[in-house]
Short mmCIF file of C-alpha atoms in Angstrom, two decimals:
data_model
loop_
_atom_site.label_atom_id
_atom_site.label_comp_id
_atom_site.label_asym_id
_atom_site.label_seq_id
_atom_site.Cartn_x
_atom_site.Cartn_y
_atom_site.Cartn_z
CA UNK H 1 49.88 -42.38 -94.84
CA UNK H 2 47.55 -44.35 -97.09
CA UNK H 3 43.86 -43.49 -97.15
CA UNK H 4 42.72 -46.78 -95.59
CA UNK H 5 45.06 -46.21 -92.64
CA UNK H 6 43.70 -42.70 -92.13
CA UNK H 7 40.15 -44.05 -92.22
CA UNK H 8 41.05 -46.74 -89.70
CA UNK H 9 42.40 -44.16 -87.27
CA UNK H 10 39.25 -42.04 -87.62
CA UNK H 11 36.93 -45.02 -87.07
CA UNK H 12 39.02 -46.25 -84.15
CA UNK H 13 38.55 -42.96 -82.30
CA UNK H 14 34.87 -42.46 -83.25
CA UNK H 15 32.17 -43.29 -80.71
CA UNK H 16 29.68 -44.35 -83.36
CA UNK H 17 29.09 -44.23 -87.09
CA UNK H 18 30.96 -41.87 -89.42
CA UNK H 19 29.31 -41.03 -92.72
CA UNK H 20 31.07 -41.66 -96.00
CA UNK H 21 30.54 -38.02 -96.93
CA UNK H 22 32.25 -36.83 -93.73
CA UNK H 23 35.18 -39.14 -94.37
CA UNK H 24 35.48 -37.98 -97.98
CA UNK H 25 35.45 -34.31 -96.98
CA UNK H 26 37.84 -34.83 -94.07
CA UNK H 27 40.37 -36.68 -96.21
CA UNK H 28 39.68 -34.77 -99.43
CA UNK H 29 39.07 -37.91 -101.46
CA UNK H 30 36.15 -39.29 -103.46
CA UNK H 31 33.37 -41.49 -102.07
CA UNK H 32 34.69 -44.23 -104.35
CA UNK H 33 38.08 -43.98 -102.64
CA UNK H 34 36.32 -44.34 -99.27
CA UNK H 35 34.49 -47.45 -100.45
CA UNK H 36 37.70 -49.01 -101.79
CA UNK H 37 39.48 -48.27 -98.52
CA UNK H 38 36.70 -50.01 -96.58
CA UNK H 39 37.18 -53.08 -98.75
CA UNK H 40 40.91 -52.93 -98.07
CA UNK H 41 40.31 -52.81 -94.32
CA UNK H 42 37.94 -55.77 -94.56
CA UNK H 43 40.54 -57.72 -96.53
CA UNK H 44 42.92 -57.22 -93.61
CA UNK H 45 40.50 -58.83 -91.16
CA UNK H 46 38.63 -55.81 -89.82
CA UNK H 47 34.87 -55.98 -89.48
CA UNK H 48 33.28 -52.75 -90.73
CA UNK H 49 29.58 -52.20 -90.06
CA UNK H 50 27.82 -50.17 -92.75
CA UNK H 51 24.30 -48.73 -92.45
CA UNK H 52 22.65 -46.60 -95.10
CA UNK H 53 22.31 -42.94 -94.11
CA UNK H 54 24.48 -43.52 -91.03
CA UNK H 55 27.84 -44.50 -92.47
CA UNK H 56 30.57 -46.79 -91.20
CA UNK H 57 31.58 -48.14 -87.80
CA UNK H 58 34.55 -50.27 -86.76
CA UNK H 59 32.91 -53.33 -85.22
CA UNK H 60 35.89 -55.62 -84.69
CA UNK H 61 39.62 -55.83 -85.24
CA UNK H 62 42.50 -53.44 -85.67
CA UNK H 63 45.20 -52.53 -88.15
CA UNK H 64 48.91 -53.01 -87.57
CA UNK H 65 50.70 -49.67 -87.86
CA UNK H 66 54.48 -50.19 -87.94
CA UNK H 67 55.14 -46.45 -88.01
CA UNK H 68 53.20 -46.03 -84.76
CA UNK H 69 55.13 -48.87 -83.09
CA UNK H 70 58.42 -47.38 -84.28
CA UNK H 71 57.50 -44.00 -82.84
CA UNK H 72 56.46 -45.51 -79.50
CA UNK H 73 59.51 -47.76 -79.07
CA UNK H 74 62.33 -46.12 -81.01
CA UNK H 75 62.81 -49.39 -82.91
CA UNK H 76 63.24 -49.64 -86.65
CA UNK H 77 60.22 -51.70 -87.74
CA UNK H 78 60.14 -53.75 -90.94
CA UNK H 79 56.62 -54.82 -91.92
CA UNK H 80 56.10 -57.71 -94.34
CA UNK H 81 52.48 -58.36 -95.32
CA UNK H 82 53.41 -61.58 -97.15
CA UNK H 83 55.85 -62.98 -94.62
CA UNK H 84 56.68 -66.67 -94.62
CA UNK H 85 58.21 -66.21 -91.16
CA UNK H 86 59.41 -63.16 -89.24
CA UNK H 87 62.44 -65.22 -88.13
CA UNK H 88 63.35 -65.60 -91.81
CA UNK H 89 62.66 -61.90 -92.36
CA UNK H 90 65.10 -61.06 -89.58
CA UNK H 91 67.76 -63.39 -91.00
CA UNK H 92 67.36 -61.72 -94.38
CA UNK H 93 67.70 -58.36 -92.65
CA UNK H 94 70.99 -59.49 -91.11
CA UNK H 95 72.28 -60.49 -94.54
CA UNK H 96 71.24 -57.09 -95.91
CA UNK H 97 73.13 -55.34 -93.11
CA UNK H 98 70.15 -53.86 -91.25
CA UNK H 99 71.21 -52.19 -88.02
CA UNK H 100 69.95 -53.51 -84.71
CA UNK H 101 67.84 -53.45 -82.68
CA UNK H 102 65.24 -53.99 -85.37
CA UNK H 103 61.74 -55.42 -85.22
CA UNK H 104 60.31 -57.57 -88.01
CA UNK H 105 56.52 -57.65 -88.00
CA UNK H 106 53.84 -59.49 -90.00
CA UNK H 107 50.03 -59.83 -89.90
CA UNK H 108 50.38 -63.61 -90.37
CA UNK H 109 53.00 -66.17 -91.38
CA UNK H 110 52.76 -68.61 -94.25
CA UNK H 111 55.29 -71.17 -92.96
CA UNK H 112 55.39 -70.42 -89.24
CA UNK H 113 57.65 -72.67 -87.16
CA UNK H 114 58.20 -73.00 -83.44
CA UNK H 115 60.78 -74.92 -81.42
CA UNK H 116 62.12 -78.11 -83.01
CA UNK H 117 60.86 -76.74 -86.38
CA UNK H 118 57.26 -77.59 -85.52
CA UNK H 119 54.56 -75.78 -87.53
CA UNK H 120 52.05 -73.71 -85.58
CA UNK H 121 48.66 -72.21 -86.35
CA UNK H 122 48.81 -68.71 -87.82
CA UNK H 123 45.39 -67.25 -88.68
CA UNK H 124 45.00 -64.72 -91.48
CA UNK H 125 44.29 -61.93 -88.99
CA UNK H 126 44.14 -61.29 -85.27
CA UNK H 127 47.59 -62.56 -84.31
CA UNK H 128 50.86 -60.90 -83.36
CA UNK H 129 53.91 -62.24 -85.19
CA UNK H 130 57.22 -60.48 -84.68
CA UNK H 131 60.95 -61.04 -84.32
CA UNK H 132 63.45 -58.73 -82.62
CA UNK H 133 67.04 -58.73 -83.88
CA UNK H 134 69.77 -57.86 -81.39
CA UNK H 135 73.57 -57.87 -81.66
CA UNK H 136 74.92 -58.66 -78.17
CA UNK H 137 78.49 -59.62 -79.24
CA UNK H 138 79.02 -61.40 -75.94
CA UNK H 139 80.34 -64.79 -74.83
CA UNK H 140 77.59 -67.40 -74.44
CA UNK H 141 77.83 -67.38 -70.65
CA UNK H 142 77.43 -63.58 -70.54
CA UNK H 143 74.53 -63.33 -72.96
CA UNK H 144 71.29 -62.25 -71.21
CA UNK H 145 68.50 -64.78 -70.75
CA UNK H 146 66.52 -63.27 -73.61
CA UNK H 147 63.75 -65.88 -73.71
CA UNK H 148 62.99 -65.38 -70.02
CA UNK H 149 63.15 -61.60 -70.38
CA UNK H 150 60.72 -61.51 -73.31
CA UNK H 151 58.32 -63.92 -71.58
CA UNK H 152 58.22 -61.63 -68.55
CA UNK H 153 57.79 -58.57 -70.75
CA UNK H 154 54.74 -60.16 -72.42
CA UNK H 155 53.23 -61.04 -69.04
CA UNK H 156 53.81 -57.53 -67.65
CA UNK H 157 52.54 -55.79 -70.78
CA UNK H 158 49.30 -57.77 -70.84
CA UNK H 159 48.74 -57.16 -67.14
CA UNK H 160 49.43 -53.42 -67.36
CA UNK H 161 47.17 -52.81 -70.34
CA UNK H 162 44.32 -55.23 -69.63
CA UNK H 163 44.56 -56.52 -66.07
CA UNK H 164 44.60 -60.09 -67.43
CA UNK H 165 46.88 -62.41 -65.46
CA UNK H 166 48.95 -64.89 -67.49
CA UNK H 167 51.62 -67.39 -66.50
CA UNK H 168 54.76 -68.90 -68.02
CA UNK H 169 55.40 -72.57 -68.72
CA UNK H 170 59.14 -73.16 -68.79
CA UNK H 171 60.81 -72.32 -70.94
CA UNK H 172 59.10 -70.35 -73.67
CA UNK H 173 55.29 -70.60 -73.52
CA UNK H 174 52.77 -68.09 -72.19
CA UNK H 175 49.58 -69.58 -70.78
CA UNK H 176 46.18 -68.11 -70.01
CA UNK H 177 44.44 -70.60 -67.77
CA UNK H 178 45.36 -74.09 -68.99
CA UNK H 179 45.77 -73.07 -72.63
CA UNK H 180 48.69 -71.69 -74.60
CA UNK H 181 48.42 -68.02 -75.54
CA UNK H 182 51.87 -67.28 -76.95
CA UNK H 183 55.20 -68.87 -77.75
CA UNK H 184 58.75 -67.56 -77.99
CA UNK H 185 61.55 -68.82 -80.23
CA UNK H 186 65.07 -67.49 -79.62
CA UNK H 187 67.83 -68.22 -82.12
CA UNK H 188 71.46 -67.22 -81.78
CA UNK H 189 74.25 -66.83 -84.34
CA UNK H 190 77.84 -67.18 -83.13
CA UNK H 191 81.20 -66.37 -84.68
CA UNK H 192 83.61 -69.27 -85.12
CA UNK H 193 86.55 -66.84 -85.05
CA UNK H 194 85.67 -65.02 -81.82
CA UNK H 195 83.35 -67.48 -80.10
CA UNK H 196 80.95 -64.61 -79.41
CA UNK H 197 77.19 -64.58 -79.86
CA UNK H 198 77.00 -61.97 -82.61
CA UNK H 199 73.26 -61.96 -83.35
CA UNK H 200 70.11 -63.02 -81.52
CA UNK H 201 66.62 -63.23 -83.04
CA UNK H 202 63.72 -63.43 -80.60
CA UNK H 203 60.48 -64.50 -82.26
CA UNK H 204 57.05 -64.09 -80.69
CA UNK H 205 53.71 -65.53 -81.81
CA UNK H 206 50.69 -64.38 -79.77
CA UNK H 207 46.98 -65.02 -80.27
CA UNK H 208 45.49 -61.55 -79.79
CA UNK H 209 42.01 -61.72 -81.33
CA UNK H 210 41.38 -65.23 -82.60
CA UNK H 211 37.71 -66.12 -82.06
CA UNK H 212 38.05 -69.70 -83.32
CA UNK H 213 40.77 -72.35 -83.54
CA UNK H 214 41.03 -75.57 -85.57
CA UNK H 215 39.35 -78.50 -83.84
CA UNK H 216 42.63 -80.14 -82.82
CA UNK H 217 43.77 -76.96 -81.03
CA UNK H 218 40.61 -75.91 -79.20
CA UNK H 219 41.60 -77.67 -75.99
CA UNK H 220 45.21 -76.49 -76.19
CA UNK H 221 45.26 -72.91 -77.48
CA UNK H 222 43.49 -69.72 -76.49
CA UNK H 223 43.27 -66.06 -77.47
CA UNK H 224 43.72 -62.95 -75.38
CA UNK H 225 40.39 -61.69 -76.72
CA UNK H 226 37.53 -63.25 -78.67
CA UNK H 227 35.42 -60.11 -79.19
CA UNK H 228 36.06 -56.37 -79.43
CA UNK H 229 39.24 -55.44 -77.61
CA UNK H 230 40.01 -52.61 -75.13
CA UNK H 231 43.49 -52.17 -76.65
CA UNK H 232 45.09 -52.57 -80.08
CA UNK H 233 47.86 -54.89 -81.17
CA UNK H 234 50.01 -51.81 -81.74
CA UNK H 235 49.68 -50.80 -78.10
CA UNK H 236 50.53 -54.28 -76.83
CA UNK H 237 53.51 -54.68 -79.16
CA UNK H 238 54.92 -51.31 -78.11
CA UNK H 239 54.40 -52.06 -74.42
CA UNK H 240 56.11 -55.46 -74.68
CA UNK H 241 59.27 -54.07 -76.25
CA UNK H 242 59.39 -50.95 -74.09
CA UNK H 243 59.32 -53.15 -71.00
CA UNK H 244 61.94 -55.48 -72.48
CA UNK H 245 64.28 -52.65 -73.48
CA UNK H 246 63.92 -50.53 -70.33
CA UNK H 247 63.60 -53.04 -67.48
CA UNK H 248 66.75 -54.47 -65.81
CA UNK H 249 67.33 -58.16 -66.54
CA UNK H 250 67.24 -59.10 -62.84
CA UNK H 251 63.75 -57.59 -62.48
CA UNK H 252 62.43 -59.52 -65.47
CA UNK H 253 63.98 -62.76 -64.18
CA UNK H 254 62.18 -62.15 -60.87
CA UNK H 255 58.86 -61.74 -62.70
CA UNK H 256 59.56 -64.94 -64.66
CA UNK H 257 59.93 -66.92 -61.45
CA UNK H 258 56.88 -65.30 -59.84
CA UNK H 259 54.71 -66.15 -62.85
CA UNK H 260 56.08 -69.65 -63.41
CA UNK H 261 53.56 -72.43 -63.88
CA UNK H 262 56.07 -75.12 -62.98
CA UNK H 263 57.88 -74.04 -59.81
CA UNK H 264 56.90 -76.22 -56.84
CA UNK H 265 55.01 -78.55 -59.20
CA UNK H 266 55.71 -82.15 -60.14
CA UNK H 267 57.05 -82.46 -63.66
CA UNK H 268 58.10 -85.24 -65.98
CA UNK H 269 60.63 -85.10 -68.81
CA UNK H 270 62.68 -87.29 -71.10
CA UNK H 271 66.45 -87.05 -71.36
CA UNK H 272 68.60 -89.38 -73.47
CA UNK H 273 65.51 -91.55 -74.02
CA UNK H 274 65.05 -92.00 -70.25
CA UNK H 275 61.98 -90.71 -68.40
CA UNK H 276 62.34 -88.73 -65.19
CA UNK H 277 59.93 -87.30 -62.63
CA UNK H 278 60.42 -84.87 -59.78
CA UNK H 279 59.69 -81.51 -58.22
CA UNK H 280 60.64 -78.28 -60.03
CA UNK H 281 62.42 -76.35 -57.28
CA UNK H 282 64.08 -73.40 -58.98
CA UNK H 283 64.80 -71.50 -62.20
CA UNK H 284 68.32 -70.13 -62.40
CA UNK H 285 69.09 -66.63 -63.67
CA UNK H 286 70.37 -68.17 -66.91
CA UNK H 287 67.08 -70.02 -67.41
CA UNK H 288 67.89 -73.55 -66.26
CA UNK H 289 65.11 -75.50 -64.58
CA UNK H 290 66.23 -77.24 -61.40
CA UNK H 291 64.36 -80.49 -60.70
CA UNK H 292 64.65 -82.55 -57.53
CA UNK H 293 64.16 -86.12 -58.75
CA UNK H 294 62.20 -88.72 -56.83
CA UNK H 295 65.43 -90.62 -56.10
CA UNK H 296 66.96 -87.55 -54.44
CA UNK H 297 69.19 -86.50 -57.33
CA UNK H 298 69.06 -82.96 -58.72
CA UNK H 299 68.97 -82.21 -62.43
CA UNK H 300 69.41 -78.88 -64.19
CA UNK H 301 67.61 -78.70 -67.53
CA UNK H 302 68.93 -76.27 -70.14
CA UNK H 303 66.23 -76.91 -72.71
CA UNK H 304 63.72 -79.48 -73.82
CA UNK H 305 60.12 -80.13 -72.91
CA UNK H 306 58.49 -80.92 -69.62
CA UNK H 307 55.00 -82.08 -68.73
CA UNK H 308 53.15 -80.88 -65.66
CA UNK H 309 51.91 -83.80 -63.57
CA UNK H 310 49.15 -81.59 -62.20
CA UNK H 311 47.68 -78.15 -62.90
CA UNK H 312 46.67 -77.71 -59.27
CA UNK H 313 48.10 -74.76 -57.38
#
């Protein structure tokens, strides 16, 4: 393990300041190496407080530790510090023959894209950006509702570790209050020969510790934390995937429905250039949204975007 990672773990566990001399003796390195490691940690978004004759203290932020996540989840974790997109990293991993399940992780993304290839805000530090590669090798109609399952896993993980209650806006957005906290992008690769879904890549972008957003996003996006956090990103990432991997699909679908922002709410949507409005009455186990239209008809939406007519409970 690199020196800066060892220093991070020491500072993370310390109750107060740790002197540079103590760190140097503990790690058997020079004071210059300690200073360089502090600069490395700061370059990765951590705020290190330094006071003469007292030493160093971790004031804000954390460090992503793929080896720790791998140990906690049993997943092979590929960490790319200069990732354009973890979805692209996963696709490259498939081409290279990486075994699944595998998790592709990055501290930020240079060309992050969401649904419909839309760009989304990815700060230099404080976010969670990851993609899980699976190989279901199943017919489309037998493939699990991965987007719903991951959404529920995120909700449950946040609640378990922090007590914070989030909700899900169909089909792939996690909300805290009236603002978006996280998004999910699921992509599938199928075989023309067999008709089976051979590979699935589930991407997650989550604002963990983002104190400030661009002006045009301040009314739309939010962060799980805006100051020092009671947990690390490593803990949350591990909890999300442990829940996803170990919880039966039916239980996660149940959580999805319980935490839905849209069920029993009036929604509007556009289909084939026509606008519709009605009451969202159900979410099927495969992820379809059932809407009772104002004219009495019932529509089942497989994908697309909806707008909530009201945020009232």
